[in-house]
PDB file of C-alpha atoms in Angstrom:
ATOM      1  CA  MET A  11       7.071  -4.086 -13.868  1.00  0.00           C
ATOM      2  CA  ALA A  12       4.942  -4.850 -10.877  1.00  0.00           C
ATOM      3  CA  GLY A  13       1.356  -4.018 -12.387  1.00  0.00           C
ATOM      4  CA  HIS A  14      -1.156  -4.980 -10.399  1.00  0.00           C
ATOM      5  CA  ASN A  15       0.603  -7.589  -8.770  1.00  0.00           C
ATOM      6  CA  LYS A  16       0.867  -7.096  -5.204  1.00  0.00           C
ATOM      7  CA  TRP A  17       3.189  -9.959  -4.260  1.00  0.00           C
ATOM      8  CA  SER A  18       5.478  -8.091  -6.650  1.00  0.00           C
ATOM      9  CA  LYS A  19       5.556  -5.070  -4.807  1.00  0.00           C
ATOM     10  CA  VAL A  20       6.099  -7.054  -1.321  1.00  0.00           C
ATOM     11  CA  LYS A  21       9.446  -8.438  -2.958  1.00  0.00           C
ATOM     12  CA  ARG A  22      10.962  -5.426  -4.037  1.00  0.00           C
ATOM     13  CA  LEU A  23       9.985  -3.811  -0.470  1.00  0.00           C
ATOM     14  CA  LYS A  24      12.045  -7.075   1.136  1.00  0.00           C
ATOM     15  CA  ALA A  25      14.611  -6.032  -1.311  1.00  0.00           C
ATOM     16  CA  VAL A  26      15.211  -2.421  -0.673  1.00  0.00           C
ATOM     17  CA  THR A  27      18.341  -1.055  -1.747  1.00  0.00           C
ATOM     18  CA  ASP A  28      20.361   0.950   0.788  1.00  0.00           C
ATOM     19  CA  GLY A  29      19.589   3.816  -1.514  1.00  0.00           C
ATOM     20  CA  ARG A  30      16.033   3.809  -1.387  1.00  0.00           C
ATOM     21  CA  ARG A  31      15.954   2.761   2.351  1.00  0.00           C
ATOM     22  CA  SER A  32      15.619   6.711   3.166  1.00  0.00           C
ATOM     23  CA  LYS A  33      12.494   6.769   1.543  1.00  0.00           C
ATOM     24  CA  VAL A  34      11.063   3.806   2.828  1.00  0.00           C
ATOM     25  CA  PHE A  35      11.563   5.002   6.440  1.00  0.00           C
ATOM     26  CA  SER A  36      10.028   8.350   5.357  1.00  0.00           C
ATOM     27  CA  SER A  37       6.766   6.798   3.983  1.00  0.00           C
ATOM     28  CA  LEU A  38       6.372   4.047   6.908  1.00  0.00           C
ATOM     29  CA  SER A  39       6.955   7.246   9.109  1.00  0.00           C
ATOM     30  CA  ARG A  40       4.155   9.084   7.889  1.00  0.00           C
ATOM     31  CA  GLU A  41       1.905   6.245   8.112  1.00  0.00           C
ATOM     32  CA  ILE A  42       2.627   5.442  11.526  1.00  0.00           C
ATOM     33  CA  THR A  43       1.649   9.126  12.573  1.00  0.00           C
ATOM     34  CA  LEU A  44      -1.449   8.951  10.919  1.00  0.00           C
ATOM     35  CA  ALA A  45      -2.482   5.720  12.295  1.00  0.00           C
ATOM     36  CA  ALA A  46      -1.243   6.643  15.534  1.00  0.00           C
ATOM     37  CA  LYS A  47      -3.302  10.238  15.438  1.00  0.00           C
ATOM     38  CA  THR A  48      -6.040   8.769  14.275  1.00  0.00           C
ATOM     39  CA  GLY A  49      -6.470   5.410  15.760  1.00  0.00           C
ATOM     40  CA  GLY A  50      -4.026   5.844  18.937  1.00  0.00           C
ATOM     41  CA  GLY A  51      -0.665   5.081  19.936  1.00  0.00           C
ATOM     42  CA  ASP A  52      -1.506   1.827  21.271  1.00  0.00           C
ATOM     43  CA  PRO A  53      -0.868  -1.099  18.776  1.00  0.00           C
ATOM     44  CA  ASP A  54      -2.566  -3.848  20.260  1.00  0.00           C
ATOM     45  CA  GLY A  55      -6.220  -1.307  19.821  1.00  0.00           C
ATOM     46  CA  ASN A  56      -4.817  -0.220  16.445  1.00  0.00           C
ATOM     47  CA  ALA A  57      -4.921  -2.733  13.874  1.00  0.00           C
ATOM     48  CA  ARG A  58      -3.184  -0.346  11.671  1.00  0.00           C
ATOM     49  CA  LEU A  59      -0.678   0.741  13.676  1.00  0.00           C
ATOM     50  CA  ARG A  60       0.422  -2.607  14.629  1.00  0.00           C
ATOM     51  CA  THR A  61       0.378  -3.840  10.927  1.00  0.00           C
ATOM     52  CA  LEU A  62       2.672  -0.764   9.945  1.00  0.00           C
ATOM     53  CA  LEU A  63       4.696  -1.539  13.068  1.00  0.00           C
ATOM     54  CA  LEU A  64       5.285  -5.279  11.560  1.00  0.00           C
ATOM     55  CA  LYS A  65       6.106  -3.519   8.454  1.00  0.00           C
ATOM     56  CA  ALA A  66       8.707  -1.242   9.454  1.00  0.00           C
ATOM     57  CA  ARG A  67      10.423  -3.656  11.576  1.00  0.00           C
ATOM     58  CA  GLU A  68      10.865  -6.014   8.609  1.00  0.00           C
ATOM     59  CA  ALA A  69      12.376  -3.250   6.472  1.00  0.00           C
ATOM     60  CA  ASN A  70      14.753  -2.873   9.636  1.00  0.00           C
ATOM     61  CA  MET A  71      13.024   0.456  10.780  1.00  0.00           C
ATOM     62  CA  PRO A  72      15.272   1.758  14.058  1.00  0.00           C
ATOM     63  CA  ALA A  73      13.201   1.347  16.942  1.00  0.00           C
ATOM     64  CA  GLU A  74      13.569   5.169  17.959  1.00  0.00           C
ATOM     65  CA  ASN A  75      12.299   6.151  14.364  1.00  0.00           C
ATOM     66  CA  LEU A  76       8.840   3.857  15.114  1.00  0.00           C
ATOM     67  CA  ASP A  77       8.770   5.689  19.017  1.00  0.00           C
ATOM     68  CA  ARG A  78       9.232   9.462  17.518  1.00  0.00           C
ATOM     69  CA  ALA A  79       6.776   8.300  14.358  1.00  0.00           C
ATOM     70  CA  ILE A  80       4.222   7.278  16.863  1.00  0.00           C
ATOM     71  CA  LYS A  81       4.682  10.169  19.607  1.00  0.00           C
ATOM     72  CA  LYS A  82       3.872  12.479  17.235  1.00  0.00           C
ATOM     73  CA  GLY A  83       0.741  10.998  15.977  1.00  0.00           C
ATOM     74  CA  THR A  84      -0.478  11.345  19.649  1.00  0.00           C
ATOM     75  CA  GLY A  85       0.566  14.702  20.049  1.00  0.00           C
ATOM     76  CA  GLU A  86       3.502  13.949  22.514  1.00  0.00           C
ATOM     77  CA  LEU A  87       5.949  15.483  20.343  1.00  0.00           C
ATOM     78  CA  PRO A  88       5.647  18.392  17.817  1.00  0.00           C
ATOM     79  CA  GLY A  89       5.769  17.328  14.276  1.00  0.00           C
ATOM     80  CA  ILE A  90       4.473  18.514  10.778  1.00  0.00           C
ATOM     81  CA  VAL A  91       0.629  18.037  10.047  1.00  0.00           C
ATOM     82  CA  TYR A  92       0.108  15.415   7.214  1.00  0.00           C
ATOM     83  CA  GLU A  93      -2.974  14.642   5.242  1.00  0.00           C
ATOM     84  CA  GLU A  94      -3.824  11.791   3.038  1.00  0.00           C
ATOM     85  CA  MET A  95      -5.154  12.411  -0.309  1.00  0.00           C
ATOM     86  CA  THR A  96      -6.267  10.135  -3.283  1.00  0.00           C
ATOM     87  CA  TYR A  97      -5.524  11.090  -6.988  1.00  0.00           C
ATOM     88  CA  GLU A  98      -6.951   9.116  -9.985  1.00  0.00           C
ATOM     89  CA  ALA A  99      -4.796   9.370 -13.147  1.00  0.00           C
ATOM     90  CA  SER A 100      -4.614   7.844 -16.683  1.00  0.00           C
ATOM     91  CA  GLY A 101      -1.187   6.576 -17.720  1.00  0.00           C
ATOM     92  CA  PRO A 102       0.361   5.594 -21.013  1.00  0.00           C
ATOM     93  CA  GLY A 103      -1.633   2.375 -22.936  1.00  0.00           C
ATOM     94  CA  GLY A 104      -4.494   3.184 -20.945  1.00  0.00           C
ATOM     95  CA  VAL A 105      -3.713   2.081 -18.083  1.00  0.00           C
ATOM     96  CA  ALA A 106      -5.823   3.550 -14.875  1.00  0.00           C
ATOM     97  CA  PHE A 107      -3.891   4.551 -11.567  1.00  0.00           C
ATOM     98  CA  VAL A 108      -5.214   5.390  -8.086  1.00  0.00           C
ATOM     99  CA  VAL A 109      -2.475   6.979  -6.318  1.00  0.00           C
ATOM    100  CA  GLN A 110      -2.302   7.634  -2.233  1.00  0.00           C
ATOM    101  CA  VAL A 111      -0.168  10.696  -0.927  1.00  0.00           C
ATOM    102  CA  THR A 112       0.401  11.995   2.614  1.00  0.00           C
ATOM    103  CA  THR A 113       1.657  15.462   2.828  1.00  0.00           C
ATOM    104  CA  ASP A 114       2.182  18.257   4.269  1.00  0.00           C
ATOM    105  CA  ASN A 115       1.196  20.475   1.049  1.00  0.00           C
ATOM    106  CA  LYS A 116      -1.670  19.391  -1.004  1.00  0.00           C
ATOM    107  CA  VAL A 117      -0.698  21.866  -3.571  1.00  0.00           C
ATOM    108  CA  ARG A 118       2.959  20.658  -3.791  1.00  0.00           C
ATOM    109  CA  ALA A 119       1.790  17.085  -4.127  1.00  0.00           C
ATOM    110  CA  ALA A 120      -1.064  17.783  -6.744  1.00  0.00           C
ATOM    111  CA  LYS A 121       1.750  19.682  -8.770  1.00  0.00           C
ATOM    112  CA  ASP A 122       4.196  17.171  -8.492  1.00  0.00           C
ATOM    113  CA  LEU A 123       1.902  14.127  -9.586  1.00  0.00           C
ATOM    114  CA  ARG A 124       0.637  16.274 -12.446  1.00  0.00           C
ATOM    115  CA  ALA A 125       4.351  16.899 -13.779  1.00  0.00           C
ATOM    116  CA  ILE A 126       5.263  13.178 -13.513  1.00  0.00           C
ATOM    117  CA  PHE A 127       2.223  11.986 -15.379  1.00  0.00           C
ATOM    118  CA  SER A 128       2.491  14.635 -18.249  1.00  0.00           C
ATOM    119  CA  ARG A 129       6.442  13.702 -18.347  1.00  0.00           C
ATOM    120  CA  HIS A 130       5.244   9.828 -19.062  1.00  0.00           C
ATOM    121  CA  GLY A 131       2.637  10.427 -21.242  1.00  0.00           C
ATOM    122  CA  GLY A 132      -0.561  10.331 -18.704  1.00  0.00           C
ATOM    123  CA  ASN A 133      -2.393  13.053 -16.796  1.00  0.00           C
ATOM    124  CA  LEU A 134      -4.342  13.761 -13.764  1.00  0.00           C
ATOM    125  CA  ALA A 135      -7.976  12.612 -13.946  1.00  0.00           C
ATOM    126  CA  ALA A 136     -11.221  14.133 -12.168  1.00  0.00           C
ATOM    127  CA  SER A 137     -12.542  12.226  -9.112  1.00  0.00           C
ATOM    128  CA  GLY A 138     -14.405   9.392 -10.112  1.00  0.00           C
ATOM    129  CA  ALA A 139     -12.591   8.837 -13.584  1.00  0.00           C
ATOM    130  CA  VAL A 140     -11.211   5.823 -12.969  1.00  0.00           C
ATOM    131  CA  MET A 141     -12.044   4.973  -9.574  1.00  0.00           C
ATOM    132  CA  PHE A 142     -14.707   2.682 -11.113  1.00  0.00           C
ATOM    133  CA  GLN A 143     -12.473  -0.048 -12.038  1.00  0.00           C
ATOM    134  CA  PHE A 144     -11.288  -0.604  -8.485  1.00  0.00           C
ATOM    135  CA  LEU A 145     -12.436  -2.244  -5.385  1.00  0.00           C
ATOM    136  CA  HIS A 146     -11.436  -0.231  -2.498  1.00  0.00           C
ATOM    137  CA  ALA A 147     -11.223  -3.523  -0.080  1.00  0.00           C
ATOM    138  CA  GLY A 148      -8.944  -4.994   2.827  1.00  0.00           C
ATOM    139  CA  GLN A 149      -6.381  -6.944   1.320  1.00  0.00           C
ATOM    140  CA  PHE A 150      -3.841  -9.638   3.187  1.00  0.00           C
ATOM    141  CA  LEU A 151      -1.059 -11.378   1.230  1.00  0.00           C
ATOM    142  CA  ILE A 152       0.013 -14.482   3.300  1.00  0.00           C
ATOM    143  CA  ALA A 153       2.357 -16.750   2.148  1.00  0.00           C
ATOM    144  CA  ARG A 154       2.081 -20.143   1.532  1.00  0.00           C
ATOM    145  CA  ASP A 155       4.534 -21.479   4.654  1.00  0.00           C
ATOM    146  CA  ALA A 156       2.539 -19.371   7.123  1.00  0.00           C
ATOM    147  CA  THR A 157      -1.050 -21.181   7.436  1.00  0.00           C
ATOM    148  CA  THR A 158      -2.472 -23.897   5.524  1.00  0.00           C
ATOM    149  CA  GLU A 159      -5.684 -23.268   3.151  1.00  0.00           C
ATOM    150  CA  ASP A 160      -8.089 -25.071   4.970  1.00  0.00           C
ATOM    151  CA  ALA A 161      -6.728 -23.237   8.719  1.00  0.00           C
ATOM    152  CA  LEU A 162      -6.972 -19.766   6.491  1.00  0.00           C
ATOM    153  CA  THR A 163     -10.611 -20.360   5.001  1.00  0.00           C
ATOM    154  CA  GLU A 164     -11.985 -21.370   8.556  1.00  0.00           C
ATOM    155  CA  LEU A 165     -10.173 -18.236  10.018  1.00  0.00           C
ATOM    156  CA  ALA A 166     -11.527 -16.251   7.244  1.00  0.00           C
ATOM    157  CA  LEU A 167     -15.142 -16.992   7.663  1.00  0.00           C
ATOM    158  CA  GLU A 168     -15.337 -16.762  11.019  1.00  0.00           C
ATOM    159  CA  ALA A 169     -13.530 -13.190  11.029  1.00  0.00           C
ATOM    160  CA  GLY A 170     -15.980 -12.464   7.971  1.00  0.00           C
ATOM    161  CA  ALA A 171     -13.808 -12.497   4.793  1.00  0.00           C
ATOM    162  CA  ASP A 172     -15.353 -11.826   1.406  1.00  0.00           C
ATOM    163  CA  ASP A 173     -12.819 -14.158  -0.528  1.00  0.00           C
ATOM    164  CA  ILE A 174      -9.629 -15.997  -0.584  1.00  0.00           C
ATOM    165  CA  ILE A 175      -7.582 -16.196  -4.003  1.00  0.00           C
ATOM    166  CA  THR A 176      -4.922 -18.674  -4.079  1.00  0.00           C
ATOM    167  CA  THR A 177      -1.620 -18.006  -5.946  1.00  0.00           C
ATOM    168  CA  ALA A 178       1.712 -19.641  -6.653  1.00  0.00           C
ATOM    169  CA  ASP A 179       3.128 -16.783  -4.352  1.00  0.00           C
ATOM    170  CA  GLY A 180       0.553 -17.788  -1.632  1.00  0.00           C
ATOM    171  CA  TYR A 181      -3.030 -16.798  -0.068  1.00  0.00           C
ATOM    172  CA  GLU A 182      -4.506 -13.517  -1.212  1.00  0.00           C
ATOM    173  CA  LEU A 183      -7.742 -12.631   1.719  1.00  0.00           C
ATOM    174  CA  ARG A 184      -9.958  -9.784   0.707  1.00  0.00           C
ATOM    175  CA  CYS A 185     -12.284  -8.538   2.901  1.00  0.00           C
ATOM    176  CA  GLY A 186     -14.698  -5.418   3.401  1.00  0.00           C
ATOM    177  CA  ILE A 187     -13.179  -1.986   4.937  1.00  0.00           C
ATOM    178  CA  HIS A 188     -14.677  -2.370   7.953  1.00  0.00           C
ATOM    179  CA  ALA A 189     -13.941  -6.020   8.820  1.00  0.00           C
ATOM    180  CA  PHE A 190     -10.026  -4.947   8.222  1.00  0.00           C
ATOM    181  CA  ASP A 191      -9.425  -4.472  11.622  1.00  0.00           C
ATOM    182  CA  ARG A 192     -11.545  -7.639  12.742  1.00  0.00           C
ATOM    183  CA  ILE A 193      -9.768 -10.026  10.316  1.00  0.00           C
ATOM    184  CA  ALA A 194      -5.941  -8.434  10.995  1.00  0.00           C
ATOM    185  CA  HIS A 195      -6.657  -9.370  14.951  1.00  0.00           C
ATOM    186  CA  ALA A 196      -8.154 -12.480  14.156  1.00  0.00           C
ATOM    187  CA  LEU A 197      -4.876 -13.318  12.319  1.00  0.00           C
ATOM    188  CA  ASP A 198      -2.899 -12.077  15.057  1.00  0.00           C
ATOM    189  CA  ASP A 199      -4.655 -14.656  17.302  1.00  0.00           C
ATOM    190  CA  LYS A 200      -3.502 -17.316  15.399  1.00  0.00           C
ATOM    191  CA  LYS A 201      -0.118 -15.970  14.952  1.00  0.00           C
ATOM    192  CA  ILE A 202      -0.115 -15.807  11.016  1.00  0.00           C
ATOM    193  CA  ARG A 203       1.873 -12.712   9.868  1.00  0.00           C
ATOM    194  CA  PRO A 204       0.633 -11.346   6.430  1.00  0.00           C
ATOM    195  CA  ALA A 205       3.583 -10.335   4.146  1.00  0.00           C
ATOM    196  CA  SER A 206       1.287  -7.152   3.440  1.00  0.00           C
ATOM    197  CA  ALA A 207      -1.760  -5.993   5.081  1.00  0.00           C
ATOM    198  CA  GLU A 208      -3.660  -2.818   3.701  1.00  0.00           C
ATOM    199  CA  LEU A 209      -6.681  -1.002   2.281  1.00  0.00           C
ATOM    200  CA  ALA A 210      -6.187  -1.300  -1.094  1.00  0.00           C
ATOM    201  CA  TYR A 211      -7.645  -0.185  -4.486  1.00  0.00           C
ATOM    202  CA  ILE A 212      -7.540  -3.616  -6.483  1.00  0.00           C
ATOM    203  CA  PRO A 213      -8.072  -3.597  -9.803  1.00  0.00           C
ATOM    204  CA  THR A 214     -11.527  -5.357 -10.733  1.00  0.00           C
ATOM    205  CA  THR A 215     -10.450  -5.700 -14.633  1.00  0.00           C
ATOM    206  CA  THR A 216      -7.144  -4.992 -16.477  1.00  0.00           C
ATOM    207  CA  VAL A 217      -5.584  -3.849 -19.657  1.00  0.00           C
ATOM    208  CA  PRO A 218      -2.784  -5.797 -21.316  1.00  0.00           C
ATOM    209  CA  ALA A 219       0.356  -4.262 -20.287  1.00  0.00           C
ATOM    210  CA  PRO A 220       1.646  -1.811 -23.031  1.00  0.00           C
ATOM    211  CA  THR A 221       4.273  -2.730 -25.373  1.00  0.00           C
ATOM    212  CA  GLY A 222       6.970  -0.701 -27.220  1.00  0.00           C
ATOM    213  CA  HIS A 223       7.456   2.944 -26.211  1.00  0.00           C
ATOM    214  CA  PHE A 224       4.204   2.631 -24.158  1.00  0.00           C
ATOM    215  CA  ALA A 225       5.836  -0.057 -21.974  1.00  0.00           C
ATOM    216  CA  LYS A 226       9.037   2.229 -21.194  1.00  0.00           C
ATOM    217  CA  ASP A 227       7.243   5.147 -20.230  1.00  0.00           C
ATOM    218  CA  LEU A 228       4.779   3.133 -17.850  1.00  0.00           C
ATOM    219  CA  ALA A 229       8.081   1.405 -16.053  1.00  0.00           C
ATOM    220  CA  GLU A 230       9.420   5.028 -15.479  1.00  0.00           C
ATOM    221  CA  LEU A 231       6.115   6.170 -14.736  1.00  0.00           C
ATOM    222  CA  HIS A 232       5.934   3.814 -11.873  1.00  0.00           C
ATOM    223  CA  GLU A 233       9.601   4.379 -10.802  1.00  0.00           C
ATOM    224  CA  SER A 234       8.976   7.767 -10.690  1.00  0.00           C
ATOM    225  CA  LEU A 235       5.784   7.750  -8.593  1.00  0.00           C
ATOM    226  CA  GLU A 236       7.588   5.434  -6.075  1.00  0.00           C
ATOM    227  CA  ALA A 237      10.526   7.953  -5.569  1.00  0.00           C
ATOM    228  CA  LEU A 238       8.259  10.705  -4.686  1.00  0.00           C
ATOM    229  CA  ASP A 239       8.567  11.481  -0.744  1.00  0.00           C
ATOM    230  CA  ASP A 240       4.576  12.281  -0.387  1.00  0.00           C
ATOM    231  CA  VAL A 241       3.859   9.137  -2.583  1.00  0.00           C
ATOM    232  CA  GLN A 242       2.918   6.291  -0.259  1.00  0.00           C
ATOM    233  CA  HIS A 243       1.216   3.550  -2.298  1.00  0.00           C
ATOM    234  CA  VAL A 244       0.394   3.431  -6.363  1.00  0.00           C
ATOM    235  CA  PHE A 245      -2.416   1.212  -7.922  1.00  0.00           C
ATOM    236  CA  SER A 246      -2.836   0.513 -11.177  1.00  0.00           C
ATOM    237  CA  ASN A 247      -4.774  -2.035 -13.265  1.00  0.00           C
ATOM    238  CA  GLU A 248      -2.041  -2.983 -16.023  1.00  0.00           C
ATOM    239  CA  ALA A 249      -1.834  -6.855 -16.201  1.00  0.00           C
ATOM    240  CA  ASP A 250       1.265  -8.517 -14.826  1.00  0.00           C
ATOM    241  CA  SER A 251       3.124 -10.811 -16.700  1.00  0.00           C
ATOM    242  CA  ALA A 252       2.621 -12.952 -13.522  1.00  0.00           C
ATOM    243  CA  ASP A 253      -0.973 -13.293 -14.028  1.00  0.00           C
TER     244      ASP A 253
END
């Protein structure tokens, strides 16, 4: 189980099976459409869109799918109107969750999430109930072979990053929300391609990974959430075995 370890999530995405590829493509299409709607269809002037396009190409998403998703966002093609929603929840073993969804039906999305959490020993929470346990920040994961620590540190200081964390997997660069685009451009200028780049909810404290039946419930909860079409991102604060 991945816990809050983002590198685990990146590795799972790269190893996505054919059976889940349609879910990955659907999720990316929705995000690309929203990114184009809010920031325009030109990736050179839209850092979020540019990052999503890189992610989509790494997942081998067909070019026609990318083009269609962008045009739906810019209004060149008709399409479903999506909304972004953020839900807070408690899971088995006292694990806190922040779940981001992109949906064309808020009532359905809330109903589906409520049912999934209830089925696995958790529940949706009121606004603010768990959010205080997370830092909302820009997060870039950069593989060790993509650059050196000294070069990345210099770039981060100049671009306004808040922190660089070195792990066995690579480098994690964090920044304020408003610095995200600036850092994305700086990395692009240096031809440094992040393994992941997103506005994330990063746990400020973690809880021990549950054991016994709680561990089974938690693993199944993660799987159920990631299989739900409306769900884009799942953030949680259980400690990861890799930490």
